[in-house]
Short mmCIF file of C-alpha atoms in Angstrom, two decimals:
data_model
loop_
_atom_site.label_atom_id
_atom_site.label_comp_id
_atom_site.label_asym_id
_atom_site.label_seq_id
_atom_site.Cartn_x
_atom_site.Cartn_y
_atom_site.Cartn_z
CA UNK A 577 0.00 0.00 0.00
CA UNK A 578 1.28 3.25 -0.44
CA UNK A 579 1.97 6.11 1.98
CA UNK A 580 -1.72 8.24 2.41
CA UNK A 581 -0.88 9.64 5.55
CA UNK A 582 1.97 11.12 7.89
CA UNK A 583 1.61 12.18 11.28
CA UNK A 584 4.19 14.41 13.11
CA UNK A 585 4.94 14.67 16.86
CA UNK A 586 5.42 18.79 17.59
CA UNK A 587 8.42 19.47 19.99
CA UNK A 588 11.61 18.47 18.37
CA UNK A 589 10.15 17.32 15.18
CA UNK A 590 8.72 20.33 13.17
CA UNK A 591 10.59 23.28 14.92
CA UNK A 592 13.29 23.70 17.53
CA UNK A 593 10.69 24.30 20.66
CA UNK A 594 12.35 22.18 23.10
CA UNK A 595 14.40 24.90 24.53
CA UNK A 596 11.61 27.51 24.79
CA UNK A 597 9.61 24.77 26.53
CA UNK A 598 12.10 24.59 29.34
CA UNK A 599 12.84 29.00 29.08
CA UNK A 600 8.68 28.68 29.73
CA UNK A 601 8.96 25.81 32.25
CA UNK A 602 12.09 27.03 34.64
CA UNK A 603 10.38 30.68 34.72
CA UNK A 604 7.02 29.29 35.75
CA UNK A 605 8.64 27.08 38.61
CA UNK A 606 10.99 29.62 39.65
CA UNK A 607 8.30 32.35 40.31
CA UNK A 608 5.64 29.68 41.91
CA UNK A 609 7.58 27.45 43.25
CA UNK A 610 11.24 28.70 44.42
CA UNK A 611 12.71 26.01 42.23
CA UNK A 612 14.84 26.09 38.86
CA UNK A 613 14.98 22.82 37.63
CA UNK A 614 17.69 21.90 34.60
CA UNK A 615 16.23 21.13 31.47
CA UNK A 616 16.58 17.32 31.68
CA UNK A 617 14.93 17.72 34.97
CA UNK A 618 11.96 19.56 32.90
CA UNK A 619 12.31 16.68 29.83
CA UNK A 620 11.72 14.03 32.35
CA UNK A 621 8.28 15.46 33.44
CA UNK A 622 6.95 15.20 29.73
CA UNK A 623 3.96 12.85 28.78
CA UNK A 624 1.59 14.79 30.48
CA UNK A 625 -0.06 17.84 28.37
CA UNK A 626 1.96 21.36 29.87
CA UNK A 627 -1.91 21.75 31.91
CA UNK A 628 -0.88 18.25 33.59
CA UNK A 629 2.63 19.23 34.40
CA UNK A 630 1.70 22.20 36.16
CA UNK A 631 -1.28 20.84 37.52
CA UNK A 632 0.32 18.02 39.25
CA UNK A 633 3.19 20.49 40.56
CA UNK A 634 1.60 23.94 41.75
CA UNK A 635 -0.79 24.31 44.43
CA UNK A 636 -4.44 24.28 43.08
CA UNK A 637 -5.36 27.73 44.35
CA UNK A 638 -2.52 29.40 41.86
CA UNK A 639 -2.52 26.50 38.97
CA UNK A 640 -4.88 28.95 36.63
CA UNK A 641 -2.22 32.12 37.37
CA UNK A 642 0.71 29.27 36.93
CA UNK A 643 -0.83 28.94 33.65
CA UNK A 644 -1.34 31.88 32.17
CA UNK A 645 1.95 33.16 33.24
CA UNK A 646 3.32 29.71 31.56
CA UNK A 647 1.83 30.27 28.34
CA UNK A 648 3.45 34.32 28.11
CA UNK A 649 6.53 33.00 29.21
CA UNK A 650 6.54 30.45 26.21
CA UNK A 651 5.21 32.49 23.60
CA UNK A 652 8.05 35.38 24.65
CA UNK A 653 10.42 32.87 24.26
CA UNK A 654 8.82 30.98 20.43
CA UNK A 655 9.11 34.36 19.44
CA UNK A 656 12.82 35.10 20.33
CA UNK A 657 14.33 31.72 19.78
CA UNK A 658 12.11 29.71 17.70
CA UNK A 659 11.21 32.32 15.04
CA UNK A 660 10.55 29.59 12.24
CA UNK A 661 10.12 25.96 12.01
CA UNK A 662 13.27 23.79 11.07
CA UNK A 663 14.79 24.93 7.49
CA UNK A 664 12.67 23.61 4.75
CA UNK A 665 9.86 22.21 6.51
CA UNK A 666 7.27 24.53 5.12
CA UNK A 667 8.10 23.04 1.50
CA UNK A 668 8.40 19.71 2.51
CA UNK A 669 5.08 20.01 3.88
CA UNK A 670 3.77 21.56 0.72
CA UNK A 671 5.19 19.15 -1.65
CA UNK A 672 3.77 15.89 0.74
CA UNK A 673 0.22 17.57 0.25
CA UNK A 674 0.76 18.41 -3.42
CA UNK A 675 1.56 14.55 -3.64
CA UNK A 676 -1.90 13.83 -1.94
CA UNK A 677 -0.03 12.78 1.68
CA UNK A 678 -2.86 13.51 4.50
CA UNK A 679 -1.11 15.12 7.21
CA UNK A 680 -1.29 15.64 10.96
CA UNK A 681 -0.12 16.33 14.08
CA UNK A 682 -0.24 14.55 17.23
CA UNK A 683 1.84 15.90 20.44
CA UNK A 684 1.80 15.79 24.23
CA UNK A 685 1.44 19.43 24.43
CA UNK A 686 -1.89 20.94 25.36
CA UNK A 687 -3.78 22.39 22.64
CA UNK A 688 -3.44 25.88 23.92
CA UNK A 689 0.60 25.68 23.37
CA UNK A 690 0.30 23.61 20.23
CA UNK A 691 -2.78 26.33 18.64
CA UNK A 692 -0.01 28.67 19.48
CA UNK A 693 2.63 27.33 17.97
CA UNK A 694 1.39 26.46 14.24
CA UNK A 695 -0.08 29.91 14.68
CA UNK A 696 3.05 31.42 15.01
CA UNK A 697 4.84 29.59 11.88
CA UNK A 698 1.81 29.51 9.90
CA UNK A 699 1.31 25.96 9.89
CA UNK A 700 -2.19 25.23 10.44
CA UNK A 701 -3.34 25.19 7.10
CA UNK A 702 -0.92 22.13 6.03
CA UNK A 703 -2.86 19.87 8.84
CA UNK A 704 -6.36 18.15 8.12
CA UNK A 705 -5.83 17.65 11.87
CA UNK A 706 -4.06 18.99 14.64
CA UNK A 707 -4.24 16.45 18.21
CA UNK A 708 -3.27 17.89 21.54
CA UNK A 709 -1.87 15.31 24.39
CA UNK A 710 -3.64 14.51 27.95
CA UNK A 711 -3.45 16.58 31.23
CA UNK A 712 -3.47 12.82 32.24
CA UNK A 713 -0.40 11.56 30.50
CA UNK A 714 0.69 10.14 27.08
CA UNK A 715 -1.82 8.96 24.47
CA UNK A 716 -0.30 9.45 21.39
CA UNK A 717 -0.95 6.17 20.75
CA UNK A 718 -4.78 6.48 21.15
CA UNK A 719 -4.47 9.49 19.36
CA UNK A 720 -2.95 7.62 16.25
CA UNK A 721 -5.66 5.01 16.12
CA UNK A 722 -8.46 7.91 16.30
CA UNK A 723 -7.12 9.70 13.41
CA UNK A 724 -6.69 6.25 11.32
CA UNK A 725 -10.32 5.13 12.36
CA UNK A 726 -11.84 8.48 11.47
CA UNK A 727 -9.59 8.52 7.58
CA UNK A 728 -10.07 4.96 7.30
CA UNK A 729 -6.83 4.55 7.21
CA UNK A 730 -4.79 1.01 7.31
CA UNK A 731 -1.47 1.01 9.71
CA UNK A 732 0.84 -0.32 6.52
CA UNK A 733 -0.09 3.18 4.83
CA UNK A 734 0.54 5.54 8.06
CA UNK A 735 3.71 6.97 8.78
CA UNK A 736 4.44 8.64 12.58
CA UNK A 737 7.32 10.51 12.67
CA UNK A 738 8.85 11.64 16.15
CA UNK A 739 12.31 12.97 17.84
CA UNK A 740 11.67 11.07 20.63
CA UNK A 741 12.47 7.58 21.75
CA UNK A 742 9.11 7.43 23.18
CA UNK A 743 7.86 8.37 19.58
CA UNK A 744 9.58 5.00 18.20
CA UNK A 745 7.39 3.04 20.61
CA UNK A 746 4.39 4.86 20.50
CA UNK A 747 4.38 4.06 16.87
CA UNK A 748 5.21 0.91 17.57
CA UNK A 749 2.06 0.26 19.77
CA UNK A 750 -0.23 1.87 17.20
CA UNK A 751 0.88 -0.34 14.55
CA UNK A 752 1.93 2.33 12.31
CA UNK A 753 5.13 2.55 10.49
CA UNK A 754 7.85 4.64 12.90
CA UNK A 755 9.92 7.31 11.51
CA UNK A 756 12.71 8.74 13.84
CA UNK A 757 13.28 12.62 12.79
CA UNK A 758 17.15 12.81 14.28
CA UNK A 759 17.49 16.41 12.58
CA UNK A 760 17.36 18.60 15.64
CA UNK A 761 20.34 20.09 16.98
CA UNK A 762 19.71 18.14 20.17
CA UNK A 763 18.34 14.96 18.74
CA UNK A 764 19.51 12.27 20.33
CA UNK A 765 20.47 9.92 17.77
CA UNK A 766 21.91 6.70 19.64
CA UNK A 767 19.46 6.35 21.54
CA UNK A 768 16.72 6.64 18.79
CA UNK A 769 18.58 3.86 16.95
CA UNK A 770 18.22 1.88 20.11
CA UNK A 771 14.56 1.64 19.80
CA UNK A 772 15.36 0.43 16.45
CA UNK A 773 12.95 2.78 14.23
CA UNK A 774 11.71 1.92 10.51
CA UNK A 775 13.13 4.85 9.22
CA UNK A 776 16.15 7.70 10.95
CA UNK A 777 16.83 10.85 9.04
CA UNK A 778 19.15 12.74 10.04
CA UNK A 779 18.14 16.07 7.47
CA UNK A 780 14.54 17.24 6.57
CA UNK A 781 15.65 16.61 2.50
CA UNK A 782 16.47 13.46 2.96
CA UNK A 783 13.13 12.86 4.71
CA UNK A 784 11.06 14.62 1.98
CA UNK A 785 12.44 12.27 -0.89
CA UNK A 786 11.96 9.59 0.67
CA UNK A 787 8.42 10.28 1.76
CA UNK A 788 7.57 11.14 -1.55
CA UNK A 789 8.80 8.41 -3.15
CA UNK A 790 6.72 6.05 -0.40
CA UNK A 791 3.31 7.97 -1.87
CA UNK A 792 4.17 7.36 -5.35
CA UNK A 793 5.92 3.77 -5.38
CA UNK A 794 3.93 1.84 -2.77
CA UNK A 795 4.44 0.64 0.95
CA UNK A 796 7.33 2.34 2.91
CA UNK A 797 10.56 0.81 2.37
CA UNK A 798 12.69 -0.29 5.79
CA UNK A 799 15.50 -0.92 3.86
CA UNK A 800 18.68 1.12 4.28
#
């Protein structure tokens, strides 16, 4: 079957946001809480949607100011260091929907941040859907069999692609065909390759062709 539709994870994956998620995060602790966590302190509390985090972390009678002052923080800091999404993403997106590739997103971020975000870079329009996480923890999974269900989509023609090892495996448990995107400055490639994804691309290019080719020539190909 041939690729019909690719899903991406946010963070990591379309744009360089990890470090204004942890500019947002370390301000929001360090004013409510006294605290200033590291940013692999912050990266460990992910799976939870950013309401969840704080939630679960600053007393209830200040979690709705915790909030607000969260999402200023993180839009101060998009706007500074995140200007645009990763260098020739925009086309790639344009030529996978010019080839007839449905595309998505699915992230753990809350839908506030992620609205926010593909406002900001002008990405909305390129998504037929766009899936915040749970306050609750990780569903991307779930998430991944909703959007197949509701395209009628089969798992052999859906492609997730993720900077995350936890993207591999969420994949994995949806049945869909894993792509590791190892083409952020801070990707951790070694241990993506661990987790031993269909696909790793280190450059958005080499992604694109190979993508395209998948929509026009049949089923993915895991061969090297």
């Amino acid at each position: 079957m041939p690729l019909k539709a690719l899903f991406y994870d946010l963070d990591g994956t379309l744009g360089d946001t990890l470090p204004v998620t942890y500019v947002a995060f370390r301000a929001t602790f360090e004013r409510f809480l006294g605290q200033s966590p590291s940013d692999e302190a912050i990266h460990e509390l992910f799976g939870p949607t950013d309401e969840g985090i704080l939630r679960d972390r600053i007393p209830a009678n200040r979690a709705d100011e915790a909030l607000a002052f969260y999402l200023e923080r993180q839009e101060a800091a998009l706007r500074e260091m995140a200007p645009e999404p990763f260098e020739g993403l925009r086309e790639v997106l344009g030529r996978l929907a010019a080839a007839g590739v449905t595309q998505g997103v699915i992230t753990g971020k809350g839908p506030r941040s992620l609205e926010m975000i593909l406002r900001e870079w002008k990405l909305a329009n390129f998504f037929r859907t766009s899936l915040p996480g749970s306050p609750d923890g990780n569903i991307k999974p779930q998430r991944l069999r909703e959007a197949m269900a509701e395209w009628e989509l089969e798992p052999g023609e859906t492609v997730y692609a993720g900077d995350s090892p936890s993207d591999i495996t969420d994949a994995r448990s949806a049945g869909v065909f894993a792509v590791a995107a190892a083409w952020a400055p801070g990707a951790r490639r070694e241990d993506l390759l661990r987790r031993e994804p269909d696909k790793l691309f280190t450059n958005v290019h080499d992604f694109a062709e190979w993508a395209l080719e998948a929509a026009s020539a049949g089923k993915p190909s895991v061969a090297n």
